[in-house]
XYZ file of N, CA, C and O in Angstrom:
408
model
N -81.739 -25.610 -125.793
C -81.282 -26.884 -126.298
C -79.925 -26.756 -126.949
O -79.056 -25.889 -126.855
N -80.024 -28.147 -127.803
C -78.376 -27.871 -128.717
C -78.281 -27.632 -129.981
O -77.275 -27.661 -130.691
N -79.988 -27.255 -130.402
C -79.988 -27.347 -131.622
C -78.534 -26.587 -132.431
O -77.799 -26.116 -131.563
N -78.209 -26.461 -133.271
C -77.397 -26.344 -134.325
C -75.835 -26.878 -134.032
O -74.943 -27.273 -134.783
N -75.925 -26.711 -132.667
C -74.185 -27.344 -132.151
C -73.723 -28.712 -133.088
O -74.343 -29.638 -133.611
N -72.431 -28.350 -133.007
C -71.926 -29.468 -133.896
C -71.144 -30.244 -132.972
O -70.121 -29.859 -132.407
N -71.802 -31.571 -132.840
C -70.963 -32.674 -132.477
C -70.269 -34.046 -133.164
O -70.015 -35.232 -132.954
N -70.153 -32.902 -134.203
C -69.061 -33.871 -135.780
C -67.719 -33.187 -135.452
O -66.651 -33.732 -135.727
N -67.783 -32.220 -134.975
C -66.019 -31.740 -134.454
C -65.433 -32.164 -133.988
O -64.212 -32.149 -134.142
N -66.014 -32.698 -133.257
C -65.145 -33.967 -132.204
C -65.455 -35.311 -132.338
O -66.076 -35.787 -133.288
N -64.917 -36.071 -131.153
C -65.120 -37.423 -131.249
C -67.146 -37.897 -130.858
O -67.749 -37.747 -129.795
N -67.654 -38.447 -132.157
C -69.402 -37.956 -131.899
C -69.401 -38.698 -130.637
O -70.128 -38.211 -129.772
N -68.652 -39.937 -130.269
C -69.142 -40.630 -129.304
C -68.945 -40.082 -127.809
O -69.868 -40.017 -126.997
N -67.521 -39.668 -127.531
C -67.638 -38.687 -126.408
C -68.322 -37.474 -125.970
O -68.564 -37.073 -124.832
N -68.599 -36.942 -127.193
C -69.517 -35.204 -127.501
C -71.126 -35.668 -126.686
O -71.796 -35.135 -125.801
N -71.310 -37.135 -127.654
C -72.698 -37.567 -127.004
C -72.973 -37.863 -125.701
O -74.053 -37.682 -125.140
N -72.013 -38.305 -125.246
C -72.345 -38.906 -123.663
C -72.250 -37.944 -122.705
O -73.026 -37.838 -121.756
N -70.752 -36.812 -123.065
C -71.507 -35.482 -122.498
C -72.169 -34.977 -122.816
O -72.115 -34.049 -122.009
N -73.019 -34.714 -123.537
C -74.274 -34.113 -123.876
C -75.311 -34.916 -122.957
O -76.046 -34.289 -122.194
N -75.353 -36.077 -123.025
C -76.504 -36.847 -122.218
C -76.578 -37.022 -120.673
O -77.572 -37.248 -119.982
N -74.911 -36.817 -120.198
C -74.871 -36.549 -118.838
C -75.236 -35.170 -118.290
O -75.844 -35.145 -117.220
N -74.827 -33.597 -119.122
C -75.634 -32.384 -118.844
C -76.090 -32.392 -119.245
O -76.527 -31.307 -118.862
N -77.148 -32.819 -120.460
C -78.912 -32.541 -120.312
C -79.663 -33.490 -119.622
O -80.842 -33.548 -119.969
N -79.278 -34.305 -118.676
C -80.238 -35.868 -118.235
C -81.048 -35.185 -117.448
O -82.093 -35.833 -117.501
N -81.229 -34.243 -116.721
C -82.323 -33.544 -115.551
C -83.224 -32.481 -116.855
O -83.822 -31.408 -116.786
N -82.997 -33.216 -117.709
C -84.335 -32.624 -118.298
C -85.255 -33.559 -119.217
O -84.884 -34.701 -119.490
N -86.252 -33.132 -119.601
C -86.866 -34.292 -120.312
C -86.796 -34.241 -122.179
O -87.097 -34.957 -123.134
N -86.290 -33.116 -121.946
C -86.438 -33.086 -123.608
C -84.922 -32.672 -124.197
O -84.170 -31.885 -123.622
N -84.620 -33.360 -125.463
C -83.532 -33.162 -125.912
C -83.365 -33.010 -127.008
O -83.611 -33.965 -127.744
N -82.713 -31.330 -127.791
C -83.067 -31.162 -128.961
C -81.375 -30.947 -129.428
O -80.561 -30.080 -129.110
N -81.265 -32.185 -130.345
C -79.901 -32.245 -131.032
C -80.161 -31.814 -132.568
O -79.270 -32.205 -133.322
N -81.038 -31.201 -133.083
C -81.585 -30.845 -134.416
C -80.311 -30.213 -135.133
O -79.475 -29.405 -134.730
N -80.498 -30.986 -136.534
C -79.056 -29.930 -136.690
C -77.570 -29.807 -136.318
O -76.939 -28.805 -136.655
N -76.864 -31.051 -135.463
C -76.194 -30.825 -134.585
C -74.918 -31.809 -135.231
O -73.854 -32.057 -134.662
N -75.364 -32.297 -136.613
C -74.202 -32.990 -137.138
C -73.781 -34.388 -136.376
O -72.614 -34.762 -136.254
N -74.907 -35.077 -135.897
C -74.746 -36.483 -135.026
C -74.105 -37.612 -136.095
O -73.331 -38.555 -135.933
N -74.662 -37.170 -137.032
C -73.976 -38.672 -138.134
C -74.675 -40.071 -137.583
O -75.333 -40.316 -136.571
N -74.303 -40.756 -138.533
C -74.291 -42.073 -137.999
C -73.690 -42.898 -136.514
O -74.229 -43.681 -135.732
N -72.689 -42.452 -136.567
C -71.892 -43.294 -135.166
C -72.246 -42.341 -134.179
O -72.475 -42.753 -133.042
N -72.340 -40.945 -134.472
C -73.128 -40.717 -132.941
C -74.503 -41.079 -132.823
O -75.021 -41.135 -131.708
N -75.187 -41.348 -133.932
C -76.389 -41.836 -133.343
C -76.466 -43.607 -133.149
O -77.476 -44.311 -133.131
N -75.299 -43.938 -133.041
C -75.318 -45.707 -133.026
C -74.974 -45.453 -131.557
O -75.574 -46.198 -130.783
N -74.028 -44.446 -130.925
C -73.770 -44.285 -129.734
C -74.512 -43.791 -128.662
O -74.242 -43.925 -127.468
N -75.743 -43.040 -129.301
C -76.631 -42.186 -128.393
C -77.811 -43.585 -128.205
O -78.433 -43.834 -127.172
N -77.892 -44.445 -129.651
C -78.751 -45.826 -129.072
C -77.661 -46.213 -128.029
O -77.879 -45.503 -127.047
N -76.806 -46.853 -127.842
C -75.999 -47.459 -126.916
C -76.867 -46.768 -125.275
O -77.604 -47.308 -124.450
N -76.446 -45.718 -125.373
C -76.845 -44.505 -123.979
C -78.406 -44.969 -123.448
O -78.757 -45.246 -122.301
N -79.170 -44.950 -124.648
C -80.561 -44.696 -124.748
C -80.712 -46.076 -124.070
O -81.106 -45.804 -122.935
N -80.617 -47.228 -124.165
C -81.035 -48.381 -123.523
C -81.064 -48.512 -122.470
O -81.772 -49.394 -121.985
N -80.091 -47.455 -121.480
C -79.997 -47.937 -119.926
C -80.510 -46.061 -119.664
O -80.589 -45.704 -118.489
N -80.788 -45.105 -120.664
C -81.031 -43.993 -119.981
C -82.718 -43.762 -119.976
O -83.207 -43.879 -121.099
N -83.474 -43.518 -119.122
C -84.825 -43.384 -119.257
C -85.039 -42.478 -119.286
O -86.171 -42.312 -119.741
N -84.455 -41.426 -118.977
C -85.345 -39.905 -118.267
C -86.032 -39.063 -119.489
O -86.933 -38.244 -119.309
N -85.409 -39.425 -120.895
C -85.982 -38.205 -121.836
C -87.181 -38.581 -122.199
O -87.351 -39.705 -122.671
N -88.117 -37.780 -122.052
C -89.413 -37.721 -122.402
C -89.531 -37.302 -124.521
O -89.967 -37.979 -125.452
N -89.005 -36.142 -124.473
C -88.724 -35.977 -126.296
C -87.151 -36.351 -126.485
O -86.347 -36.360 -125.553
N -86.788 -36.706 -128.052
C -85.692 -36.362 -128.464
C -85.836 -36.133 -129.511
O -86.439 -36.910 -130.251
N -85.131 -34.541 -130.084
C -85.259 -34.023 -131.671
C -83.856 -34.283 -132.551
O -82.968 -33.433 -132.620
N -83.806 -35.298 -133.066
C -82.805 -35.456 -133.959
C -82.745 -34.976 -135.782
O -81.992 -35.243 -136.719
N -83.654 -34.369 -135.645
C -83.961 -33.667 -137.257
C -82.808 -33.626 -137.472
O -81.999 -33.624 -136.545
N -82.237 -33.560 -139.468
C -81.458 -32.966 -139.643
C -79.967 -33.159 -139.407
O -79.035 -32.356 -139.419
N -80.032 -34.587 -139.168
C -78.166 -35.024 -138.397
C -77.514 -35.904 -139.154
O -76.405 -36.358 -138.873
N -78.503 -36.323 -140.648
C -77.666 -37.193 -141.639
C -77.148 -38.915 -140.659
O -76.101 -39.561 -140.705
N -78.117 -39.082 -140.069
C -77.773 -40.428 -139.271
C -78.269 -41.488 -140.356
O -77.895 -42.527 -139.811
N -78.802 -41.832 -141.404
C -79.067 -42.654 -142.148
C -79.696 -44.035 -141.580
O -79.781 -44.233 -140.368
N -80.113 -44.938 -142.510
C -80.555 -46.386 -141.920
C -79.893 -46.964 -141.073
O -80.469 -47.548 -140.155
N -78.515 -46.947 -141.168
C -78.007 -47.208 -139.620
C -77.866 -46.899 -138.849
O -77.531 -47.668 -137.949
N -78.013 -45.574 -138.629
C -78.343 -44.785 -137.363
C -79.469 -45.251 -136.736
O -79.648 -45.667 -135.591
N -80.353 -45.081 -137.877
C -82.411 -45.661 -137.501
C -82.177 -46.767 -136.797
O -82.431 -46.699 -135.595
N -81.729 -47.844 -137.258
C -81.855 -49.144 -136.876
C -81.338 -49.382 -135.504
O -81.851 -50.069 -134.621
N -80.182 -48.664 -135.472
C -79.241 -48.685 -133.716
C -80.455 -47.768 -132.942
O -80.801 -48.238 -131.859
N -81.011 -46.756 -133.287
C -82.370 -45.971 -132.192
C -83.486 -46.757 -132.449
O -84.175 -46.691 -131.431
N -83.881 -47.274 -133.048
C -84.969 -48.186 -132.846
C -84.379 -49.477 -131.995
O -84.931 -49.768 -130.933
N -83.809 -49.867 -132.235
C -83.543 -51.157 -131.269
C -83.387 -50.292 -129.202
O -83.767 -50.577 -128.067
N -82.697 -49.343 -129.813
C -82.741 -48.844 -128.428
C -84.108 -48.609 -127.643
O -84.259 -48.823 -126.440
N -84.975 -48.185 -128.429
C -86.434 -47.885 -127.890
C -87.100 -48.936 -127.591
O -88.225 -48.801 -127.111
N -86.422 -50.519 -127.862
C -86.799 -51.504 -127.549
C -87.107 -51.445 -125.777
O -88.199 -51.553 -125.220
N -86.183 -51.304 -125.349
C -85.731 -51.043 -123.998
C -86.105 -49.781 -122.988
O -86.270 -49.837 -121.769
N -86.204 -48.406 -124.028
C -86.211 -47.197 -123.158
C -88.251 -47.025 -123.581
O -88.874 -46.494 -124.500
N -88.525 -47.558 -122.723
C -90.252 -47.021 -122.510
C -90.772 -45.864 -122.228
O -91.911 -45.533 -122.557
N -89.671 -44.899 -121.357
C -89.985 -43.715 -121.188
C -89.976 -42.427 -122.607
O -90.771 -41.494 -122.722
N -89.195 -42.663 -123.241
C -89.232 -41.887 -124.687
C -90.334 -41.894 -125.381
O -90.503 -42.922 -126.037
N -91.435 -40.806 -125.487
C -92.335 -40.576 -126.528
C -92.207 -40.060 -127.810
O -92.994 -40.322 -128.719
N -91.520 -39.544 -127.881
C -91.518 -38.431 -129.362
C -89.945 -38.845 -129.520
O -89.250 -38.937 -128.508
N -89.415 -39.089 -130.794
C -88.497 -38.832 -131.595
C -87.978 -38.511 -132.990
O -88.070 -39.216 -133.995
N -87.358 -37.188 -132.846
C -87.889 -36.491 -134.647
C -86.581 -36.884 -135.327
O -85.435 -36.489 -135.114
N -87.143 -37.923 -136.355
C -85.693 -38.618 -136.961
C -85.921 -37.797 -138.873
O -85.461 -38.240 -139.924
N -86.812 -36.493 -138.647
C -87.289 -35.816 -140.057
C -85.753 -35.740 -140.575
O -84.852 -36.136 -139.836
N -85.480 -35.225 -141.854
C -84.338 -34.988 -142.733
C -83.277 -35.608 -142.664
O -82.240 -34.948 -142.733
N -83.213 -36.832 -142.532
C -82.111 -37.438 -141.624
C -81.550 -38.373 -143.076
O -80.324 -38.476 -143.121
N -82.126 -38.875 -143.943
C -81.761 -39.530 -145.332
C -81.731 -40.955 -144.602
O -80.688 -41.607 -144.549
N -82.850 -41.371 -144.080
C -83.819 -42.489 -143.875
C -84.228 -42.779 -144.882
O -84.805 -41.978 -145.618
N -83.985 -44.252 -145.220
C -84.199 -44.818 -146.967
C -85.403 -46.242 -146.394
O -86.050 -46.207 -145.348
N -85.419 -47.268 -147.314
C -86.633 -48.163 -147.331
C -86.006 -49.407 -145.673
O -86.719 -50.089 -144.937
N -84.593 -49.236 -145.654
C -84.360 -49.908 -144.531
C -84.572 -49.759 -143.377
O -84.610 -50.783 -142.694
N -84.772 -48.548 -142.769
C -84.487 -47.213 -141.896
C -85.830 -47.373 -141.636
O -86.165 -47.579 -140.470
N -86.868 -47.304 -142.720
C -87.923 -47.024 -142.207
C -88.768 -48.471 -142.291
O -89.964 -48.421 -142.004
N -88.234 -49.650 -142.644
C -89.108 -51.124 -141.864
C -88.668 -50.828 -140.131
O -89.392 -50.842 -139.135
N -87.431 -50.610 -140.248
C -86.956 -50.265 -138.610
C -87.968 -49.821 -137.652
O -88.148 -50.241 -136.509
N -88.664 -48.821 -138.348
C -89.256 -47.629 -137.330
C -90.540 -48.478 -137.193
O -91.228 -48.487 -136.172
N -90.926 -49.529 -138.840
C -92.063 -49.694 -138.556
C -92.230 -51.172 -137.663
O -93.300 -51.775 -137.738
N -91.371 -51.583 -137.020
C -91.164 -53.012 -136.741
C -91.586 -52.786 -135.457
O -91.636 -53.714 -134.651
């Protein structure tokens, strides 16, 4: 996987979409650790709505906050194929998590 890679070095939104175009032939995707932030995870929801194939995604650990949550939950509106997503250590507060529970 990618766990610990940092895709805060660069631009998160380009880092992400290549990341999602070479890992898409697999089902699981572990960005744990990987410094996604917020706007890459507002960008990886963007991806996530029209991408189906991942079966897991591990986002532990990427400081994406309630607005991160809120942009991947709306995305899962759409992507049915995604079972598992680990949004642990992420500094998910009381907003973040009506999100998850909606």
């Amino acid at each position: 996987g990618l766990q610990g890679t940092s895709v805060a070095a660069m631009e998160g939104g380009e880092v992400i979409e290549d990341v999602i175009r070479r890992e898409s032939m697999k089902k699981d995707l572990d960005l744990s650790k990987a410094r996604v932030g917020t706007a890459g995870a507002i960008t990886l929801a963007s991806i996530l709505g029209a991408h189906t194939g991942f079966r897991r995604i591990n986002l532990w650990g990427n400081q994406i906050g309630d607005e991160g949550c809120r942009a991947l939950c709306g995305a899962l509106e759409s992507n049915v194929s995604l079972c598992e997503l680990d949004l642990g250590a992420n500094d998910i507060q009381d907003d973040g998590c009506r999100a998850i529970a909606a």
